[in-house]
Amino acid sequence: MIAQNRGNLQLHSMGKDNLTDAQIASMKEAFYLFDSDKDGKIAPSELGILMRSLGGNPTQAELSKIKATEKLTAPFDFPRFLDLMRNHLKTDPFDGPLRDAFKVFDKQESGKVSVKDLKHVLTCLGEKLEPAEFDEWIKEVEVGPDGCFKYEDLIQRIVAK
């Protein structure tokens, strides 16, 4: 379901200031959940599990490369984890296809989608949403008097979750 889908965190080099406050909060929560002995650190062997808990899907090769590149040989703290995520995090694989899906409905290339058209597709085709689920989901966006909403705003909200 689109409303419940968290932004996938994929591996790739990016700039240092690419994390939102919501992403940092999610990372902090996950990090401290994995800190089972409550010493403020996690073992490098737990990095893959931690990244997957945040929606990423790193391969063993990617994890090995990160560990080698970042010289991860000992337990590390949250600030170090945040640096790792800043260096190896990419959200585009999730928001790119999502944006492409919305563009299918944006025939005038206005950046807007009709609520009526989207509701029809999401409640009638493929893995269907219940109409009540759609109505709850659409409350998250500002619908204009023309019955359309700016899908970029919704993408940002979905990715931030």
Short mmCIF file of C-alpha atoms in Angstrom, two decimals, residues 114-124 129-132 134-135 137:
data_model
loop_
_atom_site.label_atom_id
_atom_site.label_comp_id
_atom_site.label_asym_id
_atom_site.label_seq_id
_atom_site.Cartn_x
_atom_site.Cartn_y
_atom_site.Cartn_z
CA SER A 114 -6.71 14.33 -10.10
CA VAL A 115 -7.89 12.78 -6.83
CA LYS A 116 -10.80 11.18 -8.71
CA ASP A 117 -8.51 9.46 -11.25
CA LEU A 118 -6.05 8.30 -8.63
CA LYS A 119 -8.83 6.97 -6.40
CA HIS A 120 -10.27 4.99 -9.29
CA VAL A 121 -6.92 3.35 -10.07
CA LEU A 122 -5.96 2.62 -6.47
CA THR A 123 -9.35 1.21 -5.47
CA CYS A 124 -10.18 -0.69 -8.66
CA LEU A 129 -7.07 -0.07 -1.52
CA GLU A 130 -10.39 0.09 0.23
CA PRO A 131 -12.16 3.41 -0.55
CA ALA A 132 -12.00 4.31 3.16
CA PHE A 134 -7.82 5.95 0.16
CA ASP A 135 -9.93 8.66 1.81
CA TRP A 137 -4.56 8.53 2.84
#
